[in-house]
Tab-separated table of C-alpha atoms in Angstrom:
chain	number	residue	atom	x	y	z
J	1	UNK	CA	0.000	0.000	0.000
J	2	UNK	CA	3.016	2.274	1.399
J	3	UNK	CA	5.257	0.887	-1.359
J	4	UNK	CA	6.728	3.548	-4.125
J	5	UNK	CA	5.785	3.024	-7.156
J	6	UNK	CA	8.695	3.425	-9.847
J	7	UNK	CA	7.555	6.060	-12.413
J	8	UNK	CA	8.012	4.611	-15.695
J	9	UNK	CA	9.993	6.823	-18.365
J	10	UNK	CA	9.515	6.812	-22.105
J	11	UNK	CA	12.101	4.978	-24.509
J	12	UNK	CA	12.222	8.456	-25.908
J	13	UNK	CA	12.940	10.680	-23.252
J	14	UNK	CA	15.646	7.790	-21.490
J	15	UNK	CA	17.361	8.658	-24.974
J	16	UNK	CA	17.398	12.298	-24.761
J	17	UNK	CA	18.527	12.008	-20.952
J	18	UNK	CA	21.176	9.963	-22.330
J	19	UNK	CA	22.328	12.179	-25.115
J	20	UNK	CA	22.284	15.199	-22.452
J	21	UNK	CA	24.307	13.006	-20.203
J	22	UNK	CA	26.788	12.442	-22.947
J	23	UNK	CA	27.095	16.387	-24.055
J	24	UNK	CA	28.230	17.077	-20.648
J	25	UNK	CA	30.407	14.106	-20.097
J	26	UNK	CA	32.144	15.362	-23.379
J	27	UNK	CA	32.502	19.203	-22.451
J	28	UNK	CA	33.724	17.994	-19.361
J	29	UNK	CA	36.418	15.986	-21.419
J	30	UNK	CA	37.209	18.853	-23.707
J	31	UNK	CA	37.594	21.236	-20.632
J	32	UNK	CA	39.579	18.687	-18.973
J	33	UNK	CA	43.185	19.216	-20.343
J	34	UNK	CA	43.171	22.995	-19.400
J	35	UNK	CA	41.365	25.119	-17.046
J	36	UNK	CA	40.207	27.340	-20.367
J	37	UNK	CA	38.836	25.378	-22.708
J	38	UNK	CA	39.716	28.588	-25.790
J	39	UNK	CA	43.484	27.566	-24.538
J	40	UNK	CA	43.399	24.040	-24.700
J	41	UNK	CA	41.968	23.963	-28.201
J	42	UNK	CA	44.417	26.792	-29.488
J	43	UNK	CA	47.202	23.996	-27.962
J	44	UNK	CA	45.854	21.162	-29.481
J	45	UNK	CA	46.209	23.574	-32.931
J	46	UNK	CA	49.210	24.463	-32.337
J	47	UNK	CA	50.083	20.802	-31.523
J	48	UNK	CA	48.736	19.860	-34.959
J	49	UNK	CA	50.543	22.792	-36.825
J	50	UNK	CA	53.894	21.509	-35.238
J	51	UNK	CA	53.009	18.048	-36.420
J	52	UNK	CA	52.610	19.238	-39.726
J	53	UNK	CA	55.976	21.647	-40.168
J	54	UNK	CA	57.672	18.872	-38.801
J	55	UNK	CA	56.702	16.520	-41.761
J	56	UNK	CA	57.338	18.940	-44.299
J	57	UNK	CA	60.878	19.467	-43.212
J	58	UNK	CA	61.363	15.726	-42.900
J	59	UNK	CA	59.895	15.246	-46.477
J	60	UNK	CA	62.574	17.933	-47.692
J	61	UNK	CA	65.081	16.748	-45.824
J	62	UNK	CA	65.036	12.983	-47.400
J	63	UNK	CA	64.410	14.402	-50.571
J	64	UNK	CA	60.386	12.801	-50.286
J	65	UNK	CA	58.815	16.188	-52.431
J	66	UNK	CA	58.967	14.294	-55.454
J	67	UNK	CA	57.207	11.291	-54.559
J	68	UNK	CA	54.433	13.529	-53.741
J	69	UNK	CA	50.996	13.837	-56.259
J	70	UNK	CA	50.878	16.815	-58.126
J	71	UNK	CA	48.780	19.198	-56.700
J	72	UNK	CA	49.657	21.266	-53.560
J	73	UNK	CA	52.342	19.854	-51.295
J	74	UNK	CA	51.423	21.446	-48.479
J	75	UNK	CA	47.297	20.011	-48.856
J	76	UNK	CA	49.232	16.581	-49.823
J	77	UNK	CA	51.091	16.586	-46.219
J	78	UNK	CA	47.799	17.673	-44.786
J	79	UNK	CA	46.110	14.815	-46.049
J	80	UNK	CA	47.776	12.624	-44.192
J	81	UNK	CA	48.607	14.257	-40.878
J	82	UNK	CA	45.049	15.512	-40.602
J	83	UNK	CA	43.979	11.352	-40.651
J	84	UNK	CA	46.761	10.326	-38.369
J	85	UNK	CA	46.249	12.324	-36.128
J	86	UNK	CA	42.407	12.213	-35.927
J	87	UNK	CA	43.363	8.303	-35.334
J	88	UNK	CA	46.057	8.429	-32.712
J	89	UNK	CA	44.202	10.913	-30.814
J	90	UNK	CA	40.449	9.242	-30.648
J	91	UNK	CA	42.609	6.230	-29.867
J	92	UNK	CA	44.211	7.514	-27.162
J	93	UNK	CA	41.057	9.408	-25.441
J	94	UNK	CA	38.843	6.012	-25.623
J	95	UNK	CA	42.096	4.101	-24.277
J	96	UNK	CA	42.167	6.552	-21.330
J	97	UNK	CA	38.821	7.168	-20.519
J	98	UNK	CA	37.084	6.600	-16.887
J	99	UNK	CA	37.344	2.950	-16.124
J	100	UNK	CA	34.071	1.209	-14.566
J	101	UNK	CA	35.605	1.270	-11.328
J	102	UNK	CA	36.645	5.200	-11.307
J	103	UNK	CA	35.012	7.423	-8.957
J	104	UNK	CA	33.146	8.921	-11.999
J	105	UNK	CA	31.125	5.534	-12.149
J	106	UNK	CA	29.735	6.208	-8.274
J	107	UNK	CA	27.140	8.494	-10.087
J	108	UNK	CA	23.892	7.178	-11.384
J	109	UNK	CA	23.733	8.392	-15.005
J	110	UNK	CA	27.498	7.943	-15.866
J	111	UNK	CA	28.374	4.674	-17.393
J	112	UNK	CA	31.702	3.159	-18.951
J	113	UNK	CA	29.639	3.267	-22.300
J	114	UNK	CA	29.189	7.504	-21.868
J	115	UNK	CA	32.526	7.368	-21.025
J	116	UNK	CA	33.788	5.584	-23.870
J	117	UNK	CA	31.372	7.936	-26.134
J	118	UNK	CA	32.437	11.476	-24.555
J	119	UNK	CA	36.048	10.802	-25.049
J	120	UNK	CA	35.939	10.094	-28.422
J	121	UNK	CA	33.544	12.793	-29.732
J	122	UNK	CA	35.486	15.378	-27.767
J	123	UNK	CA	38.812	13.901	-29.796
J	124	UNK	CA	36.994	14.509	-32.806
J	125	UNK	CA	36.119	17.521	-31.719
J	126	UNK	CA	39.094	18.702	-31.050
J	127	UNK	CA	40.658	17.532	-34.347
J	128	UNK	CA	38.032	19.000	-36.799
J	129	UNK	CA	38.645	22.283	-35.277
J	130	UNK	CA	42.128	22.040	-35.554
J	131	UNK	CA	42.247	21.083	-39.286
J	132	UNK	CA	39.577	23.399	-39.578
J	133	UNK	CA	41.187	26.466	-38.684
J	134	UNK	CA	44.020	24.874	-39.964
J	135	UNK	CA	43.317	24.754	-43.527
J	136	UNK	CA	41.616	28.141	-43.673
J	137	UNK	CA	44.787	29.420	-42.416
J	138	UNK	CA	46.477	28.477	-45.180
J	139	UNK	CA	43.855	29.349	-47.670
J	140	UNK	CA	43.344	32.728	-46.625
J	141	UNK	CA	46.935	33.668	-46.032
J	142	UNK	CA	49.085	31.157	-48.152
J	143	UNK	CA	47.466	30.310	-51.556
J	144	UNK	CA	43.860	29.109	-52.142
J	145	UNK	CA	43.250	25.156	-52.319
J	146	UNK	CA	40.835	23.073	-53.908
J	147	UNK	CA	39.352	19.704	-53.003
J	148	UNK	CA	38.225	17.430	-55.390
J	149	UNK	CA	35.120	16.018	-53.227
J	150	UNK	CA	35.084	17.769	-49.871
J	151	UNK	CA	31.962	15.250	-48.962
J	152	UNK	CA	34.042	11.867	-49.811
J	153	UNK	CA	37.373	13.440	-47.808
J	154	UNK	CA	35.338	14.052	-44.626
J	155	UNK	CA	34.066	11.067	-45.108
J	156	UNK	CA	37.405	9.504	-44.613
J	157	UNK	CA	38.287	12.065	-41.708
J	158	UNK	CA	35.058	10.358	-39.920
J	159	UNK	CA	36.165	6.902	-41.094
J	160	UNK	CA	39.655	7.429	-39.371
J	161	UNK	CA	38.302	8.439	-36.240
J	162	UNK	CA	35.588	5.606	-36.143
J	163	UNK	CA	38.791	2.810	-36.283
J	164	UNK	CA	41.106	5.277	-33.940
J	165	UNK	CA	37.971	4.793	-31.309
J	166	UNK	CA	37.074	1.456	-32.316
J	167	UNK	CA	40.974	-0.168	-31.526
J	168	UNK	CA	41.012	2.104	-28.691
J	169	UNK	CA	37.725	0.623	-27.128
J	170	UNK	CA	39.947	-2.841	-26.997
J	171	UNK	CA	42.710	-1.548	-25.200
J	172	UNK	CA	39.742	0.617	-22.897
J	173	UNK	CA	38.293	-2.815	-22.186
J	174	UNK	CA	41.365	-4.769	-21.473
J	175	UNK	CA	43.086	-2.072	-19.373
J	176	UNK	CA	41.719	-2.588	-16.048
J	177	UNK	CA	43.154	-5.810	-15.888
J	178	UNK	CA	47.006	-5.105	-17.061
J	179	UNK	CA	47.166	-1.155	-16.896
J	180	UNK	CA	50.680	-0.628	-17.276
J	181	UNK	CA	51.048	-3.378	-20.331
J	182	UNK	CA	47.746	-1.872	-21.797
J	183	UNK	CA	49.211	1.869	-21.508
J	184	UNK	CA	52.729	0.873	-23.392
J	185	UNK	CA	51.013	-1.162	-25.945
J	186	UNK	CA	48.970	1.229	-26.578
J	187	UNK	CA	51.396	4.174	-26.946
J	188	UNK	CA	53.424	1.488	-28.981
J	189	UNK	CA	50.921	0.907	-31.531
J	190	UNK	CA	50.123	5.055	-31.670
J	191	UNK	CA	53.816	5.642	-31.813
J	192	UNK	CA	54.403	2.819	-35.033
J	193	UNK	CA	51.785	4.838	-36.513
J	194	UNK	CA	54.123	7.236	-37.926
J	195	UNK	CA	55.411	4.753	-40.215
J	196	UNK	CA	52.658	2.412	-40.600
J	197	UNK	CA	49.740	4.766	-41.436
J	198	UNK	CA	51.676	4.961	-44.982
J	199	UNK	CA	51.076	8.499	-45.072
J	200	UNK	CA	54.962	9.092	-45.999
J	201	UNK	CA	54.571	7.390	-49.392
J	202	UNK	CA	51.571	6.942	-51.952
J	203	UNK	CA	49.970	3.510	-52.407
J	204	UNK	CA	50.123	3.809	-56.615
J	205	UNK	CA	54.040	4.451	-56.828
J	206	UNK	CA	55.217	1.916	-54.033
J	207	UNK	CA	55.816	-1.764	-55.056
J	208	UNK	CA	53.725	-5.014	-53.706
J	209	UNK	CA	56.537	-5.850	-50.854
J	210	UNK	CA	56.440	-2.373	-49.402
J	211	UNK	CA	51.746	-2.380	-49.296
J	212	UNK	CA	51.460	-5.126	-48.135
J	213	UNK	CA	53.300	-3.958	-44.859
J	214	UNK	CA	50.719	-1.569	-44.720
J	215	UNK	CA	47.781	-3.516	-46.111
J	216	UNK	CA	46.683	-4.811	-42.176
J	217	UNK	CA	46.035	-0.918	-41.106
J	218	UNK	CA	42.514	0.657	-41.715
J	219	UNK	CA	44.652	4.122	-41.725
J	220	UNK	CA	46.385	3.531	-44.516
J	221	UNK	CA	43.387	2.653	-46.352
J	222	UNK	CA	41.530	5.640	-45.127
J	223	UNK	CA	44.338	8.476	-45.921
J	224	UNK	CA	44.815	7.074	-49.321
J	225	UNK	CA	41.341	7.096	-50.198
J	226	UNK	CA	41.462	10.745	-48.689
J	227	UNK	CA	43.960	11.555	-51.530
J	228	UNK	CA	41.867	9.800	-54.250
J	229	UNK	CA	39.035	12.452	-52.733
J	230	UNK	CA	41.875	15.400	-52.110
J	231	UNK	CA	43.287	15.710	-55.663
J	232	UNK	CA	41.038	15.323	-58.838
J	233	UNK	CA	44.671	13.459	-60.536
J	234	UNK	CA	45.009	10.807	-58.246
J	235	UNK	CA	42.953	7.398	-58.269
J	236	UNK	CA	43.644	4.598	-55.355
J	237	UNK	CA	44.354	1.095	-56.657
J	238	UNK	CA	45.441	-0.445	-53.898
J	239	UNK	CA	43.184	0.409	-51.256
J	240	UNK	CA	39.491	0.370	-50.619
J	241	UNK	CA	36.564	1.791	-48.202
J	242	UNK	CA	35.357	-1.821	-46.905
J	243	UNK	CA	38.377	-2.701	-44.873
J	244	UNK	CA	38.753	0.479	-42.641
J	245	UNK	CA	34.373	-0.388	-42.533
J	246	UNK	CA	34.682	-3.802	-41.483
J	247	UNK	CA	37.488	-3.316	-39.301
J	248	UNK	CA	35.673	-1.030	-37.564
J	249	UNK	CA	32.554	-3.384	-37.168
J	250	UNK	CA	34.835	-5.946	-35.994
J	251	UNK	CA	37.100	-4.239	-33.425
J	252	UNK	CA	34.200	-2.441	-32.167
J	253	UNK	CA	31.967	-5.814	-31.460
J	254	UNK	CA	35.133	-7.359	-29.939
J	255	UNK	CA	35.743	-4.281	-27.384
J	256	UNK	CA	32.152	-4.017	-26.415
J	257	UNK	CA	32.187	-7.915	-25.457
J	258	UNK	CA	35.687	-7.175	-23.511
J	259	UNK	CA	33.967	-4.195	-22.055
J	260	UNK	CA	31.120	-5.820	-21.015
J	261	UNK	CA	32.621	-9.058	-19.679
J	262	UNK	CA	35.380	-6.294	-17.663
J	263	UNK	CA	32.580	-4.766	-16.270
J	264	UNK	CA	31.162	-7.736	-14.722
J	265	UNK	CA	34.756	-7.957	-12.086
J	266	UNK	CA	36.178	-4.901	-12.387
J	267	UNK	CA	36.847	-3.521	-8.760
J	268	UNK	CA	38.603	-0.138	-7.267
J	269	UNK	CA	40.510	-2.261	-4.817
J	270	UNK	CA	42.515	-3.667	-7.866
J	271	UNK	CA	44.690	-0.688	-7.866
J	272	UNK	CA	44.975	-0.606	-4.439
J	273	UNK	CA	48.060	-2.728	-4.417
J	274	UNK	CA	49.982	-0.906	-7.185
């Protein structure tokens, strides 16, 4: 008679709780590398813009400018930074993100799932501004530049931060169980991403020994594609749009299982001893 009766919420507005859970989970994640959230996404530009020069000095350096498509270098070296480090960086914010047994968890709406989600939409956040501002930079000030298909490139951009989150959701799941293994493997696999995105070389001009060391990596398929989209001379052969697709279906059902089964024995007293 006394008992409280649980009031019973709409499918509908449990989603819109949960996508205004998720807004503030990620402008708490963008805010969370500086006090001021204007500096810490004028860093992470500046970050990117450092990323880039140092490339482009590299490239002369080796002599790499004339392995380059025709077009504009500096878009060219874009191309590929842009997508590398959309990947590393979703990646490494899913990868890092509040474990189930973090003191975030102790409130009712937060799950590892938000967590997960808020991480890597403030990543790509973070790196759309940055090649946004970016690359209107250098087409105000520097020379105009032209994109072949704008829609198919962003495409690509989304594409390499869907497989940056998706691998990162592995390492997210597996983490409470080996943290320091999980944290060098990970920065292992972001740090051989230099070489093994590809983005140094173009798929077309390099022989069948040298792709298929890159074949395995949904980057690689991803920035060359980007190029096919970039410049209106340049047609991939060698790479495709259903690999980086299915590896992303695949690495993202086998993190959710990991996820879900870490959830089930995941404890804060785990740490305690370390």
């Amino acid at each position: 008679m006394f008992r409280p009766e649980a009031q019973r919420i709409s499918h509908m507005r449990t989603g819109f709780e949960l996508i205004e859970v998720i807004y503030h989970a990620t402008v708490r994640q963008l805010r969370g590398s500086h006090s001021n959230a204007v500096v810490a996404l004028v860093m992470n530009v500046l970050q990117a813009v450092l990323v880039l020069v140092l490339f482009v000095v590299m490239f002369d350096l080796l002599g790499m400018r004339r392995l380059a498509l025709r077009g504009d270098f500096i878009l060219y070296v874009m191309s590929g930074v842009f997508m590398f480090l959309t990947h590393v960086k979703a990646l490494g914010a899913v990868a890092a993100a509040d474990s189930p047994a973090s003191a975030m968890m102790m409130h009712a709406p937060m799950n590892p799932i938000i967590a997960v989600v808020s991480a890597a939409l403030a990543a790509l956040y973070k790196q759309t501004f940055a090649a946004g501002v970016i690359l209107f930079v250098y087409h105000a000030v520097m020379q105009p530049i032209t994109i072949f298909d704008p829609i198919g490139t962003m495409g690509m951009f989304i594409l390499s931060w869907a497989s940056g989150a998706a691998i990162g959701l592995i390492f997210y799941a597996a983490k409470p169980w080996q943290p320091d293994l999980v944290g060098i493997l990970s920065t292992i696999y972001q740090r051989a991403n230099m070489i093994a995105s590809g983005k140094m070389f173009v798929a077309n001009q390099a022989s069948a020994w040298l792709r298929s060391k890159f074949d395995w990596n949904p980057l690689y398929h991803t920035i060359d594609q980007a190029r096919g989209d970039i410049f209106l001379n340049y047609q991939p052969r060698y790479t495709n749009i259903e690999y980086p697709i299915w590896a992303v279906m695949v690495c993202l059902m086998i993190g959710l299982m990991g996820q879900f089964f870490t959830r089930k024995y995941a404890s804060a007293s785990w740490g305690k001893r370390r």
